PDB file of C-alpha atoms in Angstrom:
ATOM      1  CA  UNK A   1      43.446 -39.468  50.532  1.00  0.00           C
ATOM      2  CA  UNK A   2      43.285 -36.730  47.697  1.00  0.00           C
ATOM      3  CA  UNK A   3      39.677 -36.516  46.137  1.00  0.00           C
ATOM      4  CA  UNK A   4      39.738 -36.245  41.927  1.00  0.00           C
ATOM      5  CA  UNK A   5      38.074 -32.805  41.915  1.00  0.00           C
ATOM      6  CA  UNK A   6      40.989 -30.759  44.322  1.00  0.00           C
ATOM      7  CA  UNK A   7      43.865 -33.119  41.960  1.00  0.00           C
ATOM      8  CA  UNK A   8      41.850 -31.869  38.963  1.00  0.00           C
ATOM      9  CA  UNK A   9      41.815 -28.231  40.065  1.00  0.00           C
ATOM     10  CA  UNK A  10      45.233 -28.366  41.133  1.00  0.00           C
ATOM     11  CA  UNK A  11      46.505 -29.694  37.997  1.00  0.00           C
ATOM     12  CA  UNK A  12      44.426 -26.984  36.338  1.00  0.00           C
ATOM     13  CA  UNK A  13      46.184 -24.425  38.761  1.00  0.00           C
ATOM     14  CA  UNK A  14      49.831 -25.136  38.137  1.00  0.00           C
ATOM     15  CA  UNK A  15      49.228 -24.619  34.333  1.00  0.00           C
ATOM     16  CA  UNK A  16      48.184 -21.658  34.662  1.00  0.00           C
ATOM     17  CA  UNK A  17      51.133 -20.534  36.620  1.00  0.00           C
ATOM     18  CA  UNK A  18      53.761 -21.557  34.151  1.00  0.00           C
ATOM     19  CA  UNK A  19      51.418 -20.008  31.354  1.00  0.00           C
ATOM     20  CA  UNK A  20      51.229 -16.842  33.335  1.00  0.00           C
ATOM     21  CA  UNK A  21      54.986 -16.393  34.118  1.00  0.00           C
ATOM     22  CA  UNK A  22      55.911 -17.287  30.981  1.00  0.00           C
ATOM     23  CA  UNK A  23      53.532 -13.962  29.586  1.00  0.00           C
ATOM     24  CA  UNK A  24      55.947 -12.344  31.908  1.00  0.00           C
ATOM     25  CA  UNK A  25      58.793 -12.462  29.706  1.00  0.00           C
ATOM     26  CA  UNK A  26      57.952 -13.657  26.384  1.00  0.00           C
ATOM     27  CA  UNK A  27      58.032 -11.474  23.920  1.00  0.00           C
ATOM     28  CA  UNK A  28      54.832  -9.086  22.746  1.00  0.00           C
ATOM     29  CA  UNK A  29      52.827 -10.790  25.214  1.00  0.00           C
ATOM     30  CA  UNK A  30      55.378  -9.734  28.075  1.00  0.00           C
ATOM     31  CA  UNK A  31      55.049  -6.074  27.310  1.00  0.00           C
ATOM     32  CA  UNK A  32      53.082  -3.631  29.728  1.00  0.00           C
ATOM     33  CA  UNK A  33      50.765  -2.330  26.689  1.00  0.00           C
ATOM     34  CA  UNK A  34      49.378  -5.986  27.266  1.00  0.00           C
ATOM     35  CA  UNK A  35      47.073  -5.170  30.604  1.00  0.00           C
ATOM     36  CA  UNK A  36      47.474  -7.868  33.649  1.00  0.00           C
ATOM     37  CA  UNK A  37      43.695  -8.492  33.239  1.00  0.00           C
ATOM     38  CA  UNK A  38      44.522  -9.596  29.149  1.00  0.00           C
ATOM     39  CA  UNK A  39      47.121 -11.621  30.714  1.00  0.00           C
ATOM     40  CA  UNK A  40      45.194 -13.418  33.238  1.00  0.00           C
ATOM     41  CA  UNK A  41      42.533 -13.999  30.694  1.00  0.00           C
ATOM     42  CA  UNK A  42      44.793 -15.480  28.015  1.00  0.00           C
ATOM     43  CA  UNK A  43      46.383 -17.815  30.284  1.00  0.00           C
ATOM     44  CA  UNK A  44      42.799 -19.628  31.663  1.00  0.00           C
ATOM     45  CA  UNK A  45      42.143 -19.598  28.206  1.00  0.00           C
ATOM     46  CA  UNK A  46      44.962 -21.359  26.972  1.00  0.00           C
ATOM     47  CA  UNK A  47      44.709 -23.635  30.110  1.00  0.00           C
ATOM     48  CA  UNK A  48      41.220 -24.967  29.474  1.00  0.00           C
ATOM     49  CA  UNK A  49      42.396 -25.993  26.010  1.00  0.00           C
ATOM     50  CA  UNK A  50      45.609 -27.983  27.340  1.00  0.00           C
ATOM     51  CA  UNK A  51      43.917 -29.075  30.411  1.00  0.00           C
ATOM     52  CA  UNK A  52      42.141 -32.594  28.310  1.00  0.00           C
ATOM     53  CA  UNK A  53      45.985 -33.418  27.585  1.00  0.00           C
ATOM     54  CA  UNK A  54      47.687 -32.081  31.311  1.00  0.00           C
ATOM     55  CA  UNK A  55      49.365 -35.035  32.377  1.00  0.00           C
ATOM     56  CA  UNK A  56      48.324 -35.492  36.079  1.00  0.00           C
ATOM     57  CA  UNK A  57      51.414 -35.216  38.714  1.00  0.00           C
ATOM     58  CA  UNK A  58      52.841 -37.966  40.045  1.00  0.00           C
ATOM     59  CA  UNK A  59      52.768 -37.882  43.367  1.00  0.00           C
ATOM     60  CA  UNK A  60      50.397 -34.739  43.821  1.00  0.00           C
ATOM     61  CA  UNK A  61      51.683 -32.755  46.370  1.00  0.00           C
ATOM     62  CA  UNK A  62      48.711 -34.401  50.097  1.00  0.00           C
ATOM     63  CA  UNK A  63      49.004 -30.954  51.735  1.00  0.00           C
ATOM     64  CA  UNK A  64      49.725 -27.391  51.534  1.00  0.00           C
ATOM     65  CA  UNK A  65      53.273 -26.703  51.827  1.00  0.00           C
ATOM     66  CA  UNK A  66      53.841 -29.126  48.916  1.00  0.00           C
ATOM     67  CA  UNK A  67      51.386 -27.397  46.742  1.00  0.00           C
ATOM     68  CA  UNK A  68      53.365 -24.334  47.207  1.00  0.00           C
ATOM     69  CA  UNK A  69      56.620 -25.781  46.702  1.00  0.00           C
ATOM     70  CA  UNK A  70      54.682 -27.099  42.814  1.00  0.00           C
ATOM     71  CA  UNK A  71      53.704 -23.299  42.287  1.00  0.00           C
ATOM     72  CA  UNK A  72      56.944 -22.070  42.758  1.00  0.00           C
ATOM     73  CA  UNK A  73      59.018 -25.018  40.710  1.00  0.00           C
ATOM     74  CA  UNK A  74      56.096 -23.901  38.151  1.00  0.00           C
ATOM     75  CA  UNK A  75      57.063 -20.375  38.538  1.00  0.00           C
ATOM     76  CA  UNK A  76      60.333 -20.747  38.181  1.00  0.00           C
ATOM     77  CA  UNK A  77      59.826 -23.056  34.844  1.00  0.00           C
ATOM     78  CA  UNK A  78      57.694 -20.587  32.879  1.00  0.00           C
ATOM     79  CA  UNK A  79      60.813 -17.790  33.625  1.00  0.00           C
ATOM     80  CA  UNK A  80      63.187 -19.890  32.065  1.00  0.00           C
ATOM     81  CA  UNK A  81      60.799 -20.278  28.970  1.00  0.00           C
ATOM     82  CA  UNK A  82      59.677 -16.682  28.547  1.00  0.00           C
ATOM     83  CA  UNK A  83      63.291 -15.167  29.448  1.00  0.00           C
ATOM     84  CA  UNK A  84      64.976 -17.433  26.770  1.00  0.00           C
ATOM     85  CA  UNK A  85      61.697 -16.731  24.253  1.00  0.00           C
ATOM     86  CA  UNK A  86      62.567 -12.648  24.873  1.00  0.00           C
ATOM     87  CA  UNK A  87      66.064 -13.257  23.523  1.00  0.00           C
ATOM     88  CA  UNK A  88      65.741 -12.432  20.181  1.00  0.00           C
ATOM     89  CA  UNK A  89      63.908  -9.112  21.162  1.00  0.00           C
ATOM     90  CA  UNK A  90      66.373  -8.241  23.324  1.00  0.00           C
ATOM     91  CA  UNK A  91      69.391  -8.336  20.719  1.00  0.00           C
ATOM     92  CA  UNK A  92      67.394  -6.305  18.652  1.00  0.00           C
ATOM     93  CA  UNK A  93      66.589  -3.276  21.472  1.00  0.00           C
ATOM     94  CA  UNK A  94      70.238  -4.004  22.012  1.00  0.00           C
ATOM     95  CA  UNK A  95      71.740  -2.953  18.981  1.00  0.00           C
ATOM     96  CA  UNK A  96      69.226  -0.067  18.277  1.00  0.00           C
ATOM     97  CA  UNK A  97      71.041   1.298  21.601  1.00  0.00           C
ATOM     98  CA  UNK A  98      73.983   1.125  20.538  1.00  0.00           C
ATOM     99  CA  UNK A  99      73.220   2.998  17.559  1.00  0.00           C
ATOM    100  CA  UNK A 100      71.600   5.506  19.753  1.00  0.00           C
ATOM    101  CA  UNK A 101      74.465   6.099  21.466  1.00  0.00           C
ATOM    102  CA  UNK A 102      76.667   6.428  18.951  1.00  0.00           C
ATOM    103  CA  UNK A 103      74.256   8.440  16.597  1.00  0.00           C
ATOM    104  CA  UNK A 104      73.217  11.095  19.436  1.00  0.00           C
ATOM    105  CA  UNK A 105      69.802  10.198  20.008  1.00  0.00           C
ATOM    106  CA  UNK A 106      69.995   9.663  23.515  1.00  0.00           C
ATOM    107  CA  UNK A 107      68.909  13.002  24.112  1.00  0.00           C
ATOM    108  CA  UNK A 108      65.710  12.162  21.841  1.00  0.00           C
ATOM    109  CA  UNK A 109      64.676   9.685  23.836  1.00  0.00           C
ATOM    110  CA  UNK A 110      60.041   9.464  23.950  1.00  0.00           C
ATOM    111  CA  UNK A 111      58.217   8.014  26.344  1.00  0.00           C
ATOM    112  CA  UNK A 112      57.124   4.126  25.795  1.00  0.00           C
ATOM    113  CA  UNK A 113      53.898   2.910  27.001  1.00  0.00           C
ATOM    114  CA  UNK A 114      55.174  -0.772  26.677  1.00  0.00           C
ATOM    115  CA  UNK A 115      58.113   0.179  29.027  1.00  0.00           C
ATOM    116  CA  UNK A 116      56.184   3.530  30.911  1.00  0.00           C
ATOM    117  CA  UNK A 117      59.743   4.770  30.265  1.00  0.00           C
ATOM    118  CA  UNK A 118      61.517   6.733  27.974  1.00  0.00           C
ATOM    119  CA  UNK A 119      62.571   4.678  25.265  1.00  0.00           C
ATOM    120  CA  UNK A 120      65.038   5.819  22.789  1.00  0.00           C
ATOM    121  CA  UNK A 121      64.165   6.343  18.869  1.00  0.00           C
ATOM    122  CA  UNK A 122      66.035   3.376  17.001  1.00  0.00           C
ATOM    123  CA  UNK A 123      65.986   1.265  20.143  1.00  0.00           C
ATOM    124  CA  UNK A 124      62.387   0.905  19.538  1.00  0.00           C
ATOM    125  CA  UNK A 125      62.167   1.349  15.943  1.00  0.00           C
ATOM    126  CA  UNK A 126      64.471  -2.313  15.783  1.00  0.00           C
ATOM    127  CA  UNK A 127      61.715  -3.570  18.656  1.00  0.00           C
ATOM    128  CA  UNK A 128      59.038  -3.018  15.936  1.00  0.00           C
ATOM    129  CA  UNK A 129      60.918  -4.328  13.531  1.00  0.00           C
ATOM    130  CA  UNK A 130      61.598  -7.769  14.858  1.00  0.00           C
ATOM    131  CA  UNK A 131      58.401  -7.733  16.387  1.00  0.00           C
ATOM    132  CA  UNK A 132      56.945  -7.857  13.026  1.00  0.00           C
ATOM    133  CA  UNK A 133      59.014 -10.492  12.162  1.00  0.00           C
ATOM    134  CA  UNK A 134      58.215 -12.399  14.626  1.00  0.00           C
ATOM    135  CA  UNK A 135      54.280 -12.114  13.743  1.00  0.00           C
ATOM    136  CA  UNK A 136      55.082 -12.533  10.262  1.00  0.00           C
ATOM    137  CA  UNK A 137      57.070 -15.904  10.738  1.00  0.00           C
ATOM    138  CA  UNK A 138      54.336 -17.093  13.593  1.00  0.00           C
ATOM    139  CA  UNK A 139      56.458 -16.852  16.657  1.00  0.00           C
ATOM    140  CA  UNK A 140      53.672 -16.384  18.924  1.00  0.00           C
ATOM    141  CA  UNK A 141      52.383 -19.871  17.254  1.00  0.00           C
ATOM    142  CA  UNK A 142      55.800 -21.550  17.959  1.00  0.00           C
ATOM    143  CA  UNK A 143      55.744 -19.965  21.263  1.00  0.00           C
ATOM    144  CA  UNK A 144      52.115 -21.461  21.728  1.00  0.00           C
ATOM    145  CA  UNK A 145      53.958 -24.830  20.889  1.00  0.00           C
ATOM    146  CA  UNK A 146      56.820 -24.686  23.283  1.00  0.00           C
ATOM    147  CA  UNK A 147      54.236 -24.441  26.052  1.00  0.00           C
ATOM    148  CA  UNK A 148      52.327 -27.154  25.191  1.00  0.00           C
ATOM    149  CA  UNK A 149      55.667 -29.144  24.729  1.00  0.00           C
ATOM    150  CA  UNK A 150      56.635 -28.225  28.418  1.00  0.00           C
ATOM    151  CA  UNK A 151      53.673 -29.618  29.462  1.00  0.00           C
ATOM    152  CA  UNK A 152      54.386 -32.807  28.063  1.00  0.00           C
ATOM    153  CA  UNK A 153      57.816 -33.156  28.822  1.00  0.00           C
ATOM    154  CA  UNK A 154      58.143 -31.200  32.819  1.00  0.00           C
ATOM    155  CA  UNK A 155      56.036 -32.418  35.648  1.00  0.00           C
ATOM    156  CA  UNK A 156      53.625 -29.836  37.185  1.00  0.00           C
ATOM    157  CA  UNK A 157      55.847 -30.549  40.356  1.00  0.00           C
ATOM    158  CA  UNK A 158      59.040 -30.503  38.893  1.00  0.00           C
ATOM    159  CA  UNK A 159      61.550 -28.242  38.468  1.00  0.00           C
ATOM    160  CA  UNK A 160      65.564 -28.452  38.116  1.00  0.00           C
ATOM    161  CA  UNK A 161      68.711 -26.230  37.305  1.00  0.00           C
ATOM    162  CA  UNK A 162      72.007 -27.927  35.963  1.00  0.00           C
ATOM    163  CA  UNK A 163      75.042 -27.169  35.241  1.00  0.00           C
ATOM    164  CA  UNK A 164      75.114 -27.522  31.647  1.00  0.00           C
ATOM    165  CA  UNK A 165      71.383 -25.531  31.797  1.00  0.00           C
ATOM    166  CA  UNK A 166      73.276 -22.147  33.676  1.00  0.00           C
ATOM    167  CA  UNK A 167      76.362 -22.383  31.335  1.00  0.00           C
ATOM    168  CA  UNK A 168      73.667 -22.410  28.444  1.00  0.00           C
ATOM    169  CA  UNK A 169      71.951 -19.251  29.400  1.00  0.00           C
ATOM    170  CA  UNK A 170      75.062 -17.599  30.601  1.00  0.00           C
ATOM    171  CA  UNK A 171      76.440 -18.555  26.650  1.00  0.00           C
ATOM    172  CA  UNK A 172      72.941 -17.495  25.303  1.00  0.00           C
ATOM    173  CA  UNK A 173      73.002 -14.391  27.049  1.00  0.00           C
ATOM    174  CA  UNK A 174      76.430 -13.652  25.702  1.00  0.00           C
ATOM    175  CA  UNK A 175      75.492 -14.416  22.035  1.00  0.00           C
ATOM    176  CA  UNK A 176      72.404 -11.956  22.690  1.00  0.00           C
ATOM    177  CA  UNK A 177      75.368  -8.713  22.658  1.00  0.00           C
ATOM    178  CA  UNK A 178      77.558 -10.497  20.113  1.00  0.00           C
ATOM    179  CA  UNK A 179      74.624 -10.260  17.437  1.00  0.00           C
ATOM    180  CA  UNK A 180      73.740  -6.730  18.784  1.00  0.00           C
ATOM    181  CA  UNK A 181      76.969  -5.639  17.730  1.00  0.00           C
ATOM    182  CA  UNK A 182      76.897  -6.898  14.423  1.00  0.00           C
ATOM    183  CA  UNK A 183      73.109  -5.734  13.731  1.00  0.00           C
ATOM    184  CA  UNK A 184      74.769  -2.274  14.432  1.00  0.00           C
ATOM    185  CA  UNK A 185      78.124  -2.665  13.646  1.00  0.00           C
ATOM    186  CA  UNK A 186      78.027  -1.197  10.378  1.00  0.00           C
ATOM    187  CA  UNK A 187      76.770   2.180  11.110  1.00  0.00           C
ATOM    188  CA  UNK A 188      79.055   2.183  14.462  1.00  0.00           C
ATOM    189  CA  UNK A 189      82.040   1.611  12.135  1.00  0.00           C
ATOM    190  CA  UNK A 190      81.424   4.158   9.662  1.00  0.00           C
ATOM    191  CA  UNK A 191      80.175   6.477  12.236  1.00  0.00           C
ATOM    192  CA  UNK A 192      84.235   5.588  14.046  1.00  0.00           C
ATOM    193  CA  UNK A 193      85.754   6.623  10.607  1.00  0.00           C
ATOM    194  CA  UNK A 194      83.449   9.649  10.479  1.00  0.00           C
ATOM    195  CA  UNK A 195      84.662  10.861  13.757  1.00  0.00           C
ATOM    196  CA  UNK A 196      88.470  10.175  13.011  1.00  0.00           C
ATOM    197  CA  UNK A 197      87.894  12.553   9.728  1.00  0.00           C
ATOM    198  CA  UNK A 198      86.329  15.285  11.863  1.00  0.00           C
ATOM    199  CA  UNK A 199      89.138  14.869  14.106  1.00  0.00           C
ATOM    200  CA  UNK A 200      91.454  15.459  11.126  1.00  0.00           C
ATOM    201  CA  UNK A 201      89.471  18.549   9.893  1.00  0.00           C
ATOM    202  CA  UNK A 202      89.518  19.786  13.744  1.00  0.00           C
ATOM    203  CA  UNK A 203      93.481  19.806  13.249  1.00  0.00           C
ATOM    204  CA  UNK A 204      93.584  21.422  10.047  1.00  0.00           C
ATOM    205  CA  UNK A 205      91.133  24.256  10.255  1.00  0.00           C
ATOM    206  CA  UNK A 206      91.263  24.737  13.902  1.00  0.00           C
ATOM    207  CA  UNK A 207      88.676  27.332  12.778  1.00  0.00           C
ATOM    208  CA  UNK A 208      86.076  25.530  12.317  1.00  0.00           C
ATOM    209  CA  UNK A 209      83.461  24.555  14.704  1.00  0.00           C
ATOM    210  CA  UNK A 210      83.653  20.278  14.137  1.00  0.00           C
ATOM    211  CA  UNK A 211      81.799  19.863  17.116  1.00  0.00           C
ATOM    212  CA  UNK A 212      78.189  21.488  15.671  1.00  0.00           C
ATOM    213  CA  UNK A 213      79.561  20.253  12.518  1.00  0.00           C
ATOM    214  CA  UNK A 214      79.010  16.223  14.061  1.00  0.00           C
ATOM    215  CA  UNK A 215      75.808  16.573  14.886  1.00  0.00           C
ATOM    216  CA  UNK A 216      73.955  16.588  11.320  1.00  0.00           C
ATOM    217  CA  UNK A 217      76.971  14.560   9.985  1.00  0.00           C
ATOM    218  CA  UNK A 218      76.659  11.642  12.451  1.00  0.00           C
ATOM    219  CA  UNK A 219      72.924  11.508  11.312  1.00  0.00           C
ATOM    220  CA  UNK A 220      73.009  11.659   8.072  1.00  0.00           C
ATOM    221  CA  UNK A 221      76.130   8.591   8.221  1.00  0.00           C
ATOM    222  CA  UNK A 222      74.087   6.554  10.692  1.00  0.00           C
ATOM    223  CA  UNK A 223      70.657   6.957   8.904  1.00  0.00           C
ATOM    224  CA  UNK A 224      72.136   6.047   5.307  1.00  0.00           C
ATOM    225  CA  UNK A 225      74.225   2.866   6.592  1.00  0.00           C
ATOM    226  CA  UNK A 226      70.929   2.056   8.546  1.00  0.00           C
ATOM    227  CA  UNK A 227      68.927   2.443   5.625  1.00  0.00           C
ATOM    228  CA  UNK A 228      71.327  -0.143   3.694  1.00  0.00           C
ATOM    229  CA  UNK A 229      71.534  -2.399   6.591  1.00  0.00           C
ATOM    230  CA  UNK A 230      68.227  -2.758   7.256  1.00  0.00           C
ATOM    231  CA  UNK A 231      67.377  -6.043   4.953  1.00  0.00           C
ATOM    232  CA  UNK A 232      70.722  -8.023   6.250  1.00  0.00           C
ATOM    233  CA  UNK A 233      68.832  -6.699  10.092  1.00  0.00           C
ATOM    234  CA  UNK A 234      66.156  -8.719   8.901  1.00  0.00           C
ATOM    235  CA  UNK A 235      67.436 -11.751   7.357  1.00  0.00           C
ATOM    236  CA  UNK A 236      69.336 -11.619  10.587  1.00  0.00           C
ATOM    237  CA  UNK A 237      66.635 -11.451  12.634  1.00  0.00           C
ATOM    238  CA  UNK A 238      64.496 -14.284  10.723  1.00  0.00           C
ATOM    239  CA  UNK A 239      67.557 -16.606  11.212  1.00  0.00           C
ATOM    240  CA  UNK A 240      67.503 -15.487  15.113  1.00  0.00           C
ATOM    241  CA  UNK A 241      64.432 -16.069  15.557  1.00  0.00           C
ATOM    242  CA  UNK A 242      64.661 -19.895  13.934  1.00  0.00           C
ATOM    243  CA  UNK A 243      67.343 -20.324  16.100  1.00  0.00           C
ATOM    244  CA  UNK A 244      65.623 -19.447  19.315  1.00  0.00           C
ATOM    245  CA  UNK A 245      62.583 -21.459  18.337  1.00  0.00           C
ATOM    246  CA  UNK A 246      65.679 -24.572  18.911  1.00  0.00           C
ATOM    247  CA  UNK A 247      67.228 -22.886  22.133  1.00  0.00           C
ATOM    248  CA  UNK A 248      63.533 -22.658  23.303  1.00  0.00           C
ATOM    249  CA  UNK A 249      63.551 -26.628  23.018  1.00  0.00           C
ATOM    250  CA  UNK A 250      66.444 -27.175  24.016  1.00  0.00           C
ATOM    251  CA  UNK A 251      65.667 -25.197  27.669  1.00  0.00           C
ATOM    252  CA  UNK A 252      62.685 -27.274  28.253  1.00  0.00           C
ATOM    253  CA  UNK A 253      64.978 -30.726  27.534  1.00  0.00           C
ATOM    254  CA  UNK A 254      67.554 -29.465  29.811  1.00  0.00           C
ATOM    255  CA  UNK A 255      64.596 -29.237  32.835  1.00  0.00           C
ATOM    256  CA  UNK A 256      63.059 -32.793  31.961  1.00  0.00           C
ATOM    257  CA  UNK A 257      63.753 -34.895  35.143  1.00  0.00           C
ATOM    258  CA  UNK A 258      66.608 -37.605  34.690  1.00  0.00           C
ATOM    259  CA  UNK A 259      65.479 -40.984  35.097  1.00  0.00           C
ATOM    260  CA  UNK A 260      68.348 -43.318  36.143  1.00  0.00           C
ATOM    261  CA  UNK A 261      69.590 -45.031  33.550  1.00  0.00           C
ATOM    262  CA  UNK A 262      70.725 -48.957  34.102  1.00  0.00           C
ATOM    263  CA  UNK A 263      74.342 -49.650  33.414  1.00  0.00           C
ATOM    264  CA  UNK A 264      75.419 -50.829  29.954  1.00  0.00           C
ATOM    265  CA  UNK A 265      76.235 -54.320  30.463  1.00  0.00           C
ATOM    266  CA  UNK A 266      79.646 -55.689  30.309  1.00  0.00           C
ATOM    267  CA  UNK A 267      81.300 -57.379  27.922  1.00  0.00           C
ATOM    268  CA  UNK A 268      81.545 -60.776  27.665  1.00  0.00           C
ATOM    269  CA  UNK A 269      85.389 -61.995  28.333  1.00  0.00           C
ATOM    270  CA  UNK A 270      86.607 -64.289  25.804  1.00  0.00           C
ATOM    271  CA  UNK A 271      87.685 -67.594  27.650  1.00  0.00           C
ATOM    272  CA  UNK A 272      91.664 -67.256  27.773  1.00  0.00           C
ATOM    273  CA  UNK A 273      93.161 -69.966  25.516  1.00  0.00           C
TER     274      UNK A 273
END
């Protein structure tokens, strides 16, 4: 029989491993500029405060094997959370790439310390920017929230992967280019039309060299439509960001274990005349 204290600590211990994988992807808290020791010490934290309310499992896993089998179903839960949290950060590194790309920039690209790779300028000039947002519009509360919700909702031993759950995040993942290309869209298409005029002025003054010509031209096009974009980036993002808060939920719904559910009960035939 399982003594109180080891279900207690064990309880305790597969808490902490959803907290801690979920600091593995969710975003601010997921980046390398957060040390694993910060990490480690935010998690116990946040697990002595929800341990009070930790629903105990039901059965608790009688030997070792089992209790291995709960870490990783608790592993694999807090992924799901934190990769689904990161969206939003994502689509905004994603469109400040494309930009990038577009704009010539790539060759500019600095050194990150949240990545310890080079990162390129408006790639990580749209990470600060929703960052911000998110801070500003308490996303790391709502993220807080979400965790605590799992907790209530998922078994400690529990873990499952539909259907419907892998179509989700195969659609979410999806949306996450979709609204990358319209947060840069704007300076992509008038950088396109830019191009097509330089092409024209290639044909008509062969003499002139278009090609050093581009470089200070697609700058000063992508800067100035990037200046005008940036508040509708913004509003975007907010919106995002609301929106994820809901595809956050709905992730952790999708993983709550299905009870079986009794039939409805028949109707009643009418006696035949």
């Amino acid at each position: 029989m399982i003594d109180g204290p080891f279900i207690a600590w064990g309880t305790a211990l597969l808490a902490f491993v959803r907290i801690v994988t979920v600091f593995v992807q969710a975003p601010i808290f997921g980046g390398r500029h957060f040390k694993a020791p910060i990490k480690v010490g935010m998690a116990a934290s946040v697990t002595l405060l929800a341990f009070p309310s930790l629903p105990v499992p039901d059965p608790f896993p009688s030997d070792i094997r089992g209790f291995l089998l709960a870490i990783l179903t608790q592993i694999c839960v807090g992924l799901v959370i934190g990769w689904v949290s990161f969206l939003v950060m994502a689509t905004a590194q994603f469109g400040g790439e494309m930009l990038d790309v577009q704009m010539g920039l790539s060759a500019a690209a600095q050194a990150d310390p949240s990545s310890h790779g080079a990162v390129n300028l408006l790639r990580r000039l749209h990470f600060y920017a929703a960052m911000l947002t998110y801070l500003m519009f308490n996303g790391h509360h709502k993220m807080w929230e979400s965790i605590f919700y799992s907790f209530q909702k998922i078994p400690l031993t529990y873990f499952q992967m539909t259907e419907l759950q892998i179509n989700t995040m195969i659609g979410q993942g999806s949306e996450m280019y979709r609204i990358g290309l319209q947060i840069s869209s704007p300076a992509v298409a008038a950088l396109f039309v830019a191009q097509i005029a330089l092409g024209l002025l290639a044909r008509v003054a062969p003499q002139m060299n278009v090609f050093m010509l581009s470089f200070p031209m697609n700058l000063a096009v992508g800067l100035m439509l990037l200046t005008i974009s940036l508040p509708f980036i913004l509003k975007l993002l907010e919106f995002r960001m609301d929106r994820n808060t809901e595809q956050v939920k709905d992730a952790i719904e999708m993983m709550i274990p299905q009870r079986n559910q009794p039939p409805p009960p028949r109707p009643i035939a009418s006696p035949t005349p």
